[in-house]
Coordinates of C-alpha atoms and ligand atoms in Angstrom, one line a residue:
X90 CA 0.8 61.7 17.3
X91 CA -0.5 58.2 17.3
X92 CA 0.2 56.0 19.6
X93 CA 1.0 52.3 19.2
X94 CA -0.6 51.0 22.1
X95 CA -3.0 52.7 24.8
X96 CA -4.0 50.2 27.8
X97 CA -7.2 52.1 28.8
X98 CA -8.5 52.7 32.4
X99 CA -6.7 50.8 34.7
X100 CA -5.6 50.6 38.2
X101 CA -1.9 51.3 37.8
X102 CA -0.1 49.8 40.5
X103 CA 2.8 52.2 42.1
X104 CA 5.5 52.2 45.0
X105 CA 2.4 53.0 47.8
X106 CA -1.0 53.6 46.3
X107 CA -3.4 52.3 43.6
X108 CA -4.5 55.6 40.8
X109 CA -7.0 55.0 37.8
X110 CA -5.6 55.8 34.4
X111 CA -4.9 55.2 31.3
X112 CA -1.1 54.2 29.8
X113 CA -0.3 55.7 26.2
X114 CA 2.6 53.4 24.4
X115 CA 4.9 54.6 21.3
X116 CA 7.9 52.6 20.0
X117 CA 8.1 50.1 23.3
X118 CA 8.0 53.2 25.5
X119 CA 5.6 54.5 27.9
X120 CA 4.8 58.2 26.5
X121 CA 1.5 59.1 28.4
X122 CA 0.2 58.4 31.5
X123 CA -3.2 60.1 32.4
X124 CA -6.6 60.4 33.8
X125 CA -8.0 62.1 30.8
X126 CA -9.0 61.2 27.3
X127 CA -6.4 61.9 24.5
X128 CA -7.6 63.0 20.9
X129 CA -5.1 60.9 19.5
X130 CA -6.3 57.4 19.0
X131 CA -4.1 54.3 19.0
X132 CA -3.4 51.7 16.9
X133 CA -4.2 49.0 19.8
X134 CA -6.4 49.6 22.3
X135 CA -6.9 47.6 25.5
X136 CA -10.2 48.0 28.3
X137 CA -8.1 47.2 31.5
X138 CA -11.6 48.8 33.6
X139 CA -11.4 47.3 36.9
X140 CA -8.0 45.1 36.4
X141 CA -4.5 46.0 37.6
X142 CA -1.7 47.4 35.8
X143 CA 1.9 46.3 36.5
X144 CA 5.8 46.6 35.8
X145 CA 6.4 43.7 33.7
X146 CA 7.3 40.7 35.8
X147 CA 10.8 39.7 36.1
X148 CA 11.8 35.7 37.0
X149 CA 15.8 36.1 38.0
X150 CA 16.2 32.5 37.6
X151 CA 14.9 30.2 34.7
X152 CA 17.6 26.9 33.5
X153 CA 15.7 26.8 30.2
X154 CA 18.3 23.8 29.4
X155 CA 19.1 25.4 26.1
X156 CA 21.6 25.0 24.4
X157 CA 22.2 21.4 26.3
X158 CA 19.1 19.3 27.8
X159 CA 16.6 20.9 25.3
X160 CA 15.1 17.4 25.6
X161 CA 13.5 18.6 28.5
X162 CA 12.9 22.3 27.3
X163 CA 14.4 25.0 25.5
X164 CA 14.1 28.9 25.0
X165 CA 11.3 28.4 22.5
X166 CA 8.8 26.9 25.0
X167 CA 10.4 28.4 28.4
X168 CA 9.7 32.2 27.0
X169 CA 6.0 30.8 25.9
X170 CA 5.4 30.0 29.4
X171 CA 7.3 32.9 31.4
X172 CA 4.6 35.0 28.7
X173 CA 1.5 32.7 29.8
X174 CA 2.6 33.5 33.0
X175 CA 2.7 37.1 33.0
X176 CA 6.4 37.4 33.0
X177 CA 7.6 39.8 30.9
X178 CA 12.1 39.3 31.5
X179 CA 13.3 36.2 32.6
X180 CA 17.2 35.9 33.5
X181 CA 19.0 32.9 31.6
X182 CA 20.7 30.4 34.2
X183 CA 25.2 29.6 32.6
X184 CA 24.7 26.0 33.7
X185 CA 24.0 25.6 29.8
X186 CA 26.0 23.1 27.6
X187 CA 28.2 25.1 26.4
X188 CA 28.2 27.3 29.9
X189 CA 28.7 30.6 29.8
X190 CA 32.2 30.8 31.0
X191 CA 33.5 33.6 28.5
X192 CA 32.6 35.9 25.6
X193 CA 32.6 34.0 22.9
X194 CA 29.8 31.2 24.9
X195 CA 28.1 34.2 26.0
X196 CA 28.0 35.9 22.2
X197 CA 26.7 32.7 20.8
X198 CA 24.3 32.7 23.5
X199 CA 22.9 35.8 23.0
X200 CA 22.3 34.8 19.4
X201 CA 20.9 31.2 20.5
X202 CA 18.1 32.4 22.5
X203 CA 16.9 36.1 20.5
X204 CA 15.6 34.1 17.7
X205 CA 13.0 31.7 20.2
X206 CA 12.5 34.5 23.0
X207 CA 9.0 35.8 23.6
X208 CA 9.8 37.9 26.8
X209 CA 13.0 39.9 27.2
X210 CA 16.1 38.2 28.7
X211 CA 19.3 38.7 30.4
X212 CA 22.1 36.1 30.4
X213 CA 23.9 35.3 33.9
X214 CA 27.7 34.4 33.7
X215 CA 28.9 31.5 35.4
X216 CA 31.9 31.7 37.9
X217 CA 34.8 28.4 37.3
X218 CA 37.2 29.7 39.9
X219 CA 40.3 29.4 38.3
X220 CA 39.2 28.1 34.8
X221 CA 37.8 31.4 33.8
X222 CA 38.8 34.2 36.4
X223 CA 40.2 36.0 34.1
X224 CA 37.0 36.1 31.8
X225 CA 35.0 38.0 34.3
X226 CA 35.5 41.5 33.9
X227 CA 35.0 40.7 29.7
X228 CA 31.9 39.0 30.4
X229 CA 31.1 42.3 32.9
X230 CA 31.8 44.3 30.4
X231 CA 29.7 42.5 27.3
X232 CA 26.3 42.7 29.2
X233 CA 26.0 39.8 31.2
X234 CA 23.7 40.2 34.7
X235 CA 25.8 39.0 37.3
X236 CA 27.9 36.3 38.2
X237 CA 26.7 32.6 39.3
X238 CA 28.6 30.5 41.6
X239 CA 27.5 27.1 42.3
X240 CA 29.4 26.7 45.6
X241 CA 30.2 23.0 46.4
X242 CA 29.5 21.4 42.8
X243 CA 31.9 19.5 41.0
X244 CA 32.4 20.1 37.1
X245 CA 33.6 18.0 34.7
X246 CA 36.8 18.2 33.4
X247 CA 36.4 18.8 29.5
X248 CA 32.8 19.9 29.6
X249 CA 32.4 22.4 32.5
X250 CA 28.4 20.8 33.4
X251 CA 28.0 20.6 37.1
X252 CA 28.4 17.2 38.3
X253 CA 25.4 16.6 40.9
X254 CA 25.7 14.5 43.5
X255 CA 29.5 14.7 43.7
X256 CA 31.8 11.4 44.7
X257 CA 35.4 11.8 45.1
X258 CA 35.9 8.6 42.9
X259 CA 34.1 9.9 40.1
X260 CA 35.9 10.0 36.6
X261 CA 36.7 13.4 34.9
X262 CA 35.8 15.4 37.6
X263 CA 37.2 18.6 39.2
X264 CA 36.0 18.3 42.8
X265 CA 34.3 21.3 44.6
X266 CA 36.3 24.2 44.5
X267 CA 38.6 25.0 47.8
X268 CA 38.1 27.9 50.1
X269 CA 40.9 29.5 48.7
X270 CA 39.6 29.8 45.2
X271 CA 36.2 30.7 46.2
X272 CA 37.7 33.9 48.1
X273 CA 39.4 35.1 44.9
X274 CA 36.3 34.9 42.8
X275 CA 34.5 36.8 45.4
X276 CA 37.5 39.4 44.7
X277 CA 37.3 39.6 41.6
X278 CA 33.2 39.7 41.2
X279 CA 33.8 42.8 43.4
X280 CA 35.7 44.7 41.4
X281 CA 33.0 44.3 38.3
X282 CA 31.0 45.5 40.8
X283 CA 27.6 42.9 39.5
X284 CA 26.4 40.9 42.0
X285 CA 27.7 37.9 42.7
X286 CA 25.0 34.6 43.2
X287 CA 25.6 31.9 45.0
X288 CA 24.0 28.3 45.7
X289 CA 24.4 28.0 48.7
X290 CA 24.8 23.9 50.4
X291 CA 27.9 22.6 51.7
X292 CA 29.2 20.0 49.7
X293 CA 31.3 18.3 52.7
X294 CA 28.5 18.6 55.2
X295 CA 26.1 16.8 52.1
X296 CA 28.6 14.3 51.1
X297 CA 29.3 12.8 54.2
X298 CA 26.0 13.2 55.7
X299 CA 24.3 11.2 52.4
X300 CA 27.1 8.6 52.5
X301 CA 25.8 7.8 56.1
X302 CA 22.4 7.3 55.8
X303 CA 21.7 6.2 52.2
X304 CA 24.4 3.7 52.6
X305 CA 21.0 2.0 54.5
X306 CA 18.6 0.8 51.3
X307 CA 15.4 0.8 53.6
X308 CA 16.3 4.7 54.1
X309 CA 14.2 6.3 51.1
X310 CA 11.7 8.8 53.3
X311 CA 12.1 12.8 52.5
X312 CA 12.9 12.9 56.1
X313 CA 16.2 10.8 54.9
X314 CA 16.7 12.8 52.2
X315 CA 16.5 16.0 54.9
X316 CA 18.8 14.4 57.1
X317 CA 21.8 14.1 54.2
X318 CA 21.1 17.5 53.1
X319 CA 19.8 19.4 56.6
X320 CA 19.3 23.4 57.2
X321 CA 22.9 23.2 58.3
X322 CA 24.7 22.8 55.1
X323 CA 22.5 26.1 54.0
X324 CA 23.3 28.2 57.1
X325 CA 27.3 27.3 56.7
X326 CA 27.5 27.9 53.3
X327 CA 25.4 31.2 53.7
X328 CA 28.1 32.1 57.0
X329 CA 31.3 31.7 55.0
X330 CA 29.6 33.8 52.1
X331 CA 28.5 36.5 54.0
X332 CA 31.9 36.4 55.8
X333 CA 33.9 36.5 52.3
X334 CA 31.5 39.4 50.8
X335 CA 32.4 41.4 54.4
X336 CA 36.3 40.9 53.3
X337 CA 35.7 42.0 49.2
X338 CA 33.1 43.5 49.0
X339 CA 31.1 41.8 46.7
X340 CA 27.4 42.3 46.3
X341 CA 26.1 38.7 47.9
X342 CA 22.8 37.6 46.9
X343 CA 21.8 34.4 47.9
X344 CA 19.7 32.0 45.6
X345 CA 17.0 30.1 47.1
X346 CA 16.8 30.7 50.3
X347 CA 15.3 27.8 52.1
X348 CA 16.0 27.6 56.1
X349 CA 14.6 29.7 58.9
X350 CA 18.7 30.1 60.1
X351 CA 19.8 31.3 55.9
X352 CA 17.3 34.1 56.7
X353 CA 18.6 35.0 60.2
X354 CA 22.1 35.3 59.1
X355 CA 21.5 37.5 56.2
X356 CA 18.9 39.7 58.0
X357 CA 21.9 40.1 60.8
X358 CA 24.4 41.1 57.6
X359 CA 22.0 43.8 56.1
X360 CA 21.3 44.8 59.6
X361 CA 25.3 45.6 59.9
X362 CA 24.9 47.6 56.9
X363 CA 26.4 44.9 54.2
X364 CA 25.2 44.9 50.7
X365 CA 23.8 41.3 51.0
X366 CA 20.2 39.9 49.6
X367 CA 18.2 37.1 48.9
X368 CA 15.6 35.5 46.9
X369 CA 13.4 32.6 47.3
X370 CA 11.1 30.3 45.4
X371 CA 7.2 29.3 45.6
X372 CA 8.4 26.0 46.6
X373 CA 10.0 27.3 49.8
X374 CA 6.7 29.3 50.2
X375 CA 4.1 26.8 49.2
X376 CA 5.6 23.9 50.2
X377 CA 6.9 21.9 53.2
X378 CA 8.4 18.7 54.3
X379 CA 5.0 18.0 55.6
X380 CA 3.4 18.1 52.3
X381 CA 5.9 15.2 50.8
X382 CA 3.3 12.3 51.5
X383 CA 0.6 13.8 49.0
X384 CA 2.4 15.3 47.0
X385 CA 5.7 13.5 46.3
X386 CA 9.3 13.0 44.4
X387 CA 8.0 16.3 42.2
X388 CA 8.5 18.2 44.8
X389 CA 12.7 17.1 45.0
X390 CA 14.6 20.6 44.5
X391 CA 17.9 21.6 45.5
X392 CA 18.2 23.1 48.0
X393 CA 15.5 20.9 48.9
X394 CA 12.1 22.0 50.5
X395 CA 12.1 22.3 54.3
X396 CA 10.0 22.5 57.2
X397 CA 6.5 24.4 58.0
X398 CA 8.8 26.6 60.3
X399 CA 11.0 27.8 57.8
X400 CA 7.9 28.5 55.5
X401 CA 7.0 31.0 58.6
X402 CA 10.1 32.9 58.4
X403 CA 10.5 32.5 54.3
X404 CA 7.0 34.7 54.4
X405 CA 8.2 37.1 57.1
X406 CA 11.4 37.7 55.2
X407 CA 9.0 38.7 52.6
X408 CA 7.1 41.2 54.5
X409 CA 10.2 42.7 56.6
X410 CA 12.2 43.3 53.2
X411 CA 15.1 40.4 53.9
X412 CA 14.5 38.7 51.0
X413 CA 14.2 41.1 48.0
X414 CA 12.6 39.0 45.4
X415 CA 10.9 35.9 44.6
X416 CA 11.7 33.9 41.3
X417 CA 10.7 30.5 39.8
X418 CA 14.0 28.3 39.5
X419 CA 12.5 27.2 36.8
X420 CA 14.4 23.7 35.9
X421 CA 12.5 20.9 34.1
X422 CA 13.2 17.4 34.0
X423 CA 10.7 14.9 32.0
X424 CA 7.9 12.6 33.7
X425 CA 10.2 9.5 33.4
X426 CA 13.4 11.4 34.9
X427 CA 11.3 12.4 37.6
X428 CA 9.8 9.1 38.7
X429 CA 11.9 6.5 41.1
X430 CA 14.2 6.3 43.3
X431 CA 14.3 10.0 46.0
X432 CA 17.8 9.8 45.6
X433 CA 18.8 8.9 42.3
X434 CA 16.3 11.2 40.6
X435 CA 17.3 14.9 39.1
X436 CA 16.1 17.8 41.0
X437 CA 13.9 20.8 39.8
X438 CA 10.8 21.5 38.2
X439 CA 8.2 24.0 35.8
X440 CA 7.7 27.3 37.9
X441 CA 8.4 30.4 35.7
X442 CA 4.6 29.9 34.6
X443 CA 3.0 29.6 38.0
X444 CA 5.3 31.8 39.6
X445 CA 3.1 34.8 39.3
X446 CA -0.4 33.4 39.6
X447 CA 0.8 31.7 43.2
X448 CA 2.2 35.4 44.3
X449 CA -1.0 37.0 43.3
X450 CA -3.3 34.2 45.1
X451 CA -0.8 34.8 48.5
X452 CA -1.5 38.8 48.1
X453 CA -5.5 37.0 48.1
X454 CA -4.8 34.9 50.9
X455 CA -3.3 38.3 52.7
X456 CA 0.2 36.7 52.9
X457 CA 1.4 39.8 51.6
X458 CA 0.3 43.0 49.8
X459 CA -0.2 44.1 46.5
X460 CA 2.2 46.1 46.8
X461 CA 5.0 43.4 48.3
X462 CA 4.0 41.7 45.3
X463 CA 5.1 44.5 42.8
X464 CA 8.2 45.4 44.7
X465 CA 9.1 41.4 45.1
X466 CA 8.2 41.0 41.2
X467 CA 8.9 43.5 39.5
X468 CA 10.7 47.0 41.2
X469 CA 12.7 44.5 43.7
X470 CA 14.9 42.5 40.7
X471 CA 14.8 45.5 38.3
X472 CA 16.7 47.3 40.8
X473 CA 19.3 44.8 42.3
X474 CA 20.1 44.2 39.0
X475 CA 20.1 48.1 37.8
X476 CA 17.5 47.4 34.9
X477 CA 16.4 51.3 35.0
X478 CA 14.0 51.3 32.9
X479 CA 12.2 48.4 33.8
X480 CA 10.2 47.9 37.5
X481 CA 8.3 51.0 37.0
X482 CA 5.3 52.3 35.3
X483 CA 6.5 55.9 34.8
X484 CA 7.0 58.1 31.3
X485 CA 10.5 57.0 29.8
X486 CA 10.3 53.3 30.8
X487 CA 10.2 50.3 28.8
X488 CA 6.6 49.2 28.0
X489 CA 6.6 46.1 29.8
X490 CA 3.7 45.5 31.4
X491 CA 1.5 43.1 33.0
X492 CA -2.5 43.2 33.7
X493 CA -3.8 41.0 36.2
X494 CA -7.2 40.4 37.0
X495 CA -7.5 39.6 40.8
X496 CA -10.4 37.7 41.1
X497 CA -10.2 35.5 38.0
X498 CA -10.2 31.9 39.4
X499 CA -8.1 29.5 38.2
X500 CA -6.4 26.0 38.5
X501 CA -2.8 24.8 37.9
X502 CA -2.7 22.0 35.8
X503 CA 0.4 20.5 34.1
X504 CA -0.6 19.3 30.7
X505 CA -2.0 23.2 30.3
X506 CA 1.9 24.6 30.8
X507 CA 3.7 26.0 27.8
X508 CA 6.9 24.0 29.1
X509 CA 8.2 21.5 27.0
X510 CA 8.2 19.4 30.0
X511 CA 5.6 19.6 32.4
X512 CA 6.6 18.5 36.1
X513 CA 5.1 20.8 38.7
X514 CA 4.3 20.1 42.3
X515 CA 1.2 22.8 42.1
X516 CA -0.2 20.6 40.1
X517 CA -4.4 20.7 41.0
X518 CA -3.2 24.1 42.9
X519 CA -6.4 26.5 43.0
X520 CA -5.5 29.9 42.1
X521 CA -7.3 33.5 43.1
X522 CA -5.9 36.4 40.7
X523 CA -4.4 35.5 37.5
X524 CA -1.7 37.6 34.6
X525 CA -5.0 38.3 32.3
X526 CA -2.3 39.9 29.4
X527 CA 1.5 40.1 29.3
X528 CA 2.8 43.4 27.6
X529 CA 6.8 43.0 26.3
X530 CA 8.3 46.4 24.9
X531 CA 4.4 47.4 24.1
X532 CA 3.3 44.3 22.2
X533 CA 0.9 41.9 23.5
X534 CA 2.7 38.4 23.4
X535 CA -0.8 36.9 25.9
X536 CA -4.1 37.0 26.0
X537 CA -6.2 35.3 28.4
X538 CA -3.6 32.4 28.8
X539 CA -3.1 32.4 25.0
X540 CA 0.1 33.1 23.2
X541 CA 0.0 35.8 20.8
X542 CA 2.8 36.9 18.1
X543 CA 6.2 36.1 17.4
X544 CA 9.3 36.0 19.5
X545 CA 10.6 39.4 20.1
X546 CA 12.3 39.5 23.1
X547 CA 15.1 41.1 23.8
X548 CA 18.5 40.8 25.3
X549 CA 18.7 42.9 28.5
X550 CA 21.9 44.5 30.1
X551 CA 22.5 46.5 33.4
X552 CA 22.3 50.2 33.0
Ligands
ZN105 ZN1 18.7 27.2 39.8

């Protein structure tokens, strides 16, 4: 037989130890994996001598804006840069315009984003409380990847987009969903069984809190900004989650963690024995109130960046297995949008393309391992999310796969992303260990930082 692909002499990286071989690819799948040489030649051949060999990345959380915003990017450009990046799936964010409230969105969707998608996807489904409850177990049921809930956002009334910043005399507005209504979507994600995503800051606690001290026009620091949006409204929001998934059921996994007390809470649930994880971002990681002076309004995400003692806990959530995978939150806004005003601009920037060079420079830096870096990556997401054949190098499973060259040095510049816009706070960041080629269902879409080929991602369900 000859093979399509073979990525030659490697260090594949497993669950708990490094091995030298060689990976043999045929029709997107992984058919050989072996020390020696195989008579049968293949069509591609790649040296991987002295790099390392991974499960294809996998960013949970990208808002590629598209359809809606594609002003400030789209799937075209997004799936360039999750390539660049050595991400080989990225998970579609609902808040689209359309959202993806029900079958139909999520059909058109699915269409929308095959045709521009480099690296495999999967679509998430967005949770309306009662405006499309009874959608969920269709949209379970067609292939979405779980359910987001964007706890204390208001939407508007005709189009469903979140309303940021929420006012109760705002026009056309359904206010933040009540306690009530939250409970039953957390019964019915339960009974789909997908787990159920929540943003997690409490829109009460933030309203009120902003009111008071923005009210003041000489109040413009990111301390002020902290003090309208504190650690609190994260810890409450997480407390009354983890409480309502102990009543359902429901598989909780909290996006972004960004607080030293989010962490404690959920380590204290899984400790109990509840099915309840977390992620968190490169911003949480890399960056830190203390950082706002040089670096500036870029750096404005929600939830927004904290303190240099929640960084501490973020990492040892990493190590001790709390927090189950890291993703970019990949949400671009343009250079004008993000200039001005701390509290009137949007928040969000580029990460899906330096999520995975920061995560190798940290296993560098001997935050973590190499091998916290393939579970938090890779095996970490593809399970939670039951991709089974993806998360693994092993005979059978898709071949997606990224090589990484661990002492290739690098810097993070923004007029270098594949982004349509190019906001980052890394910006000037010097990187250690970069994604050297990115390998989607055994074709090479990057080379070296270069994109390579045509879209042919695909769409991704749970097994
Ligand atoms: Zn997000």
């Amino acid at each position: 037989m000859k093979f399509d692909l073979l990525i030659k002499n490697g260090i594949i990286v497993s669950e708990k130890s490094l091995y030298k071989g060689s990976i043999y690819v045929k029709d997107g799948k992984i058919e050989v994996i072996t020390s020696a040489e195989l008579s049968d030649e293949a069509i591609e051949i790649v040296n991987a001598e002295g790099k390392y060999i991974f499960p294809g990345f996998i960013d949970t959380h990208v808002h590629s804006r598209d359809p809606g915003a594609t002003y400030k990017e789209d799937f075209y450009h997004s799936t360039q840069a999750a390539a660049a990046g050595g991400v080989t799936t990225i998970f579609e964010m609902p808040n689209t315009n359309p959202p993806i409230n029900n079958v139909a969105n999520l059909q058109r969707q699915i269409k929308n984003l095959e045709s521009k998608a480099f690296v495999n996807f999967g679509i998430w489904a967005i949770c309306l409380g009662k405006l499309n409850l009874e959608e969920l177990t269709s949209l379970h049921q067609s292939g979405v990847i779980g359910f987001k809930f964007f706890w204390g956002y208001a939407v508007h009334s005709q189009t469903f987009q979140l309303m940021y910043n929420y006012h109760p005399e705002m026009k056309d507005v359904i206010p933040p969903f009540s306690d009530g209504e939250v409970f039953e979507m957390f019964q019915e994600v339960a009974k789909t069984g997908q787990v159920f995503a929540i943003h997690a800051e409490n829109s009460d606690l933030i309203q009120y809190l902003t009111q008071k001290v923005s009210v003041d026009p000489n109040r413009k620091t990111y301390l002020d900004l902290l003090e309208g949006r504190p650690n609190l409204a994260e810890e409450l929001t997480i407390q009354a989650g983890i409480s309502m998934a102990k009543k359902t059921g429901a598989r909780l996994h909290v996006l972004h963690v960004s607080t030293a007390e989010g962490i404690q809470h959920i380590r204290q649930a899984q400790k109990e024995g509840y099915p309840i994880t977390a992620e968190t971002c490169p911003h949480y990681l890399f960056l830190s109130a203390e950082d706002y002076e040089e670096i500036g309004p870029k750096m404005k995400v929600y939830p927004p960046v904290k303190f240099k003692k929640d960084q501490e806990e973020l990492w040892n959530a990493l190590r001790d297995g709390t927090i189950s995978l890291v993703c970019s939150d990949h949400a671009p806004h343009t250079e004008e949008e993000k200039e001005g005003d701390l509290w009137s601009i949007p928040a969000g920037m580029c990460g899906v393309e330096s999520l995975v060079p920061l995560m190798i420079n940290a296993v560098n830096e001997e935050k973590i391992s190499i091998f916290d870096l393939r579970r938090l990556l890779s095996e970490g997401p593809a399970k939670l999310f039951g991709l089974e054949s993806k998360g693994e190098i092993k005979i059978g499973a898709d071949a997606d796969i990224t090589i990484v060259d661990m002492d290739k040095k690098s810097i993070i510049k923004s007029q270098n992303l594949h982004s349509k816009s190019k906001v980052t706070a890394f910006d000037g960041f010097n990187i250690k260990g970069m994604p050297v080629q990115t390998i989607v269902g055994g074709k090479i879409v990057m080379k070296n930082g270069e994109i390579i080929g045509k879209p042919s991602g695909s769409f991704v369900t749970p097994n």
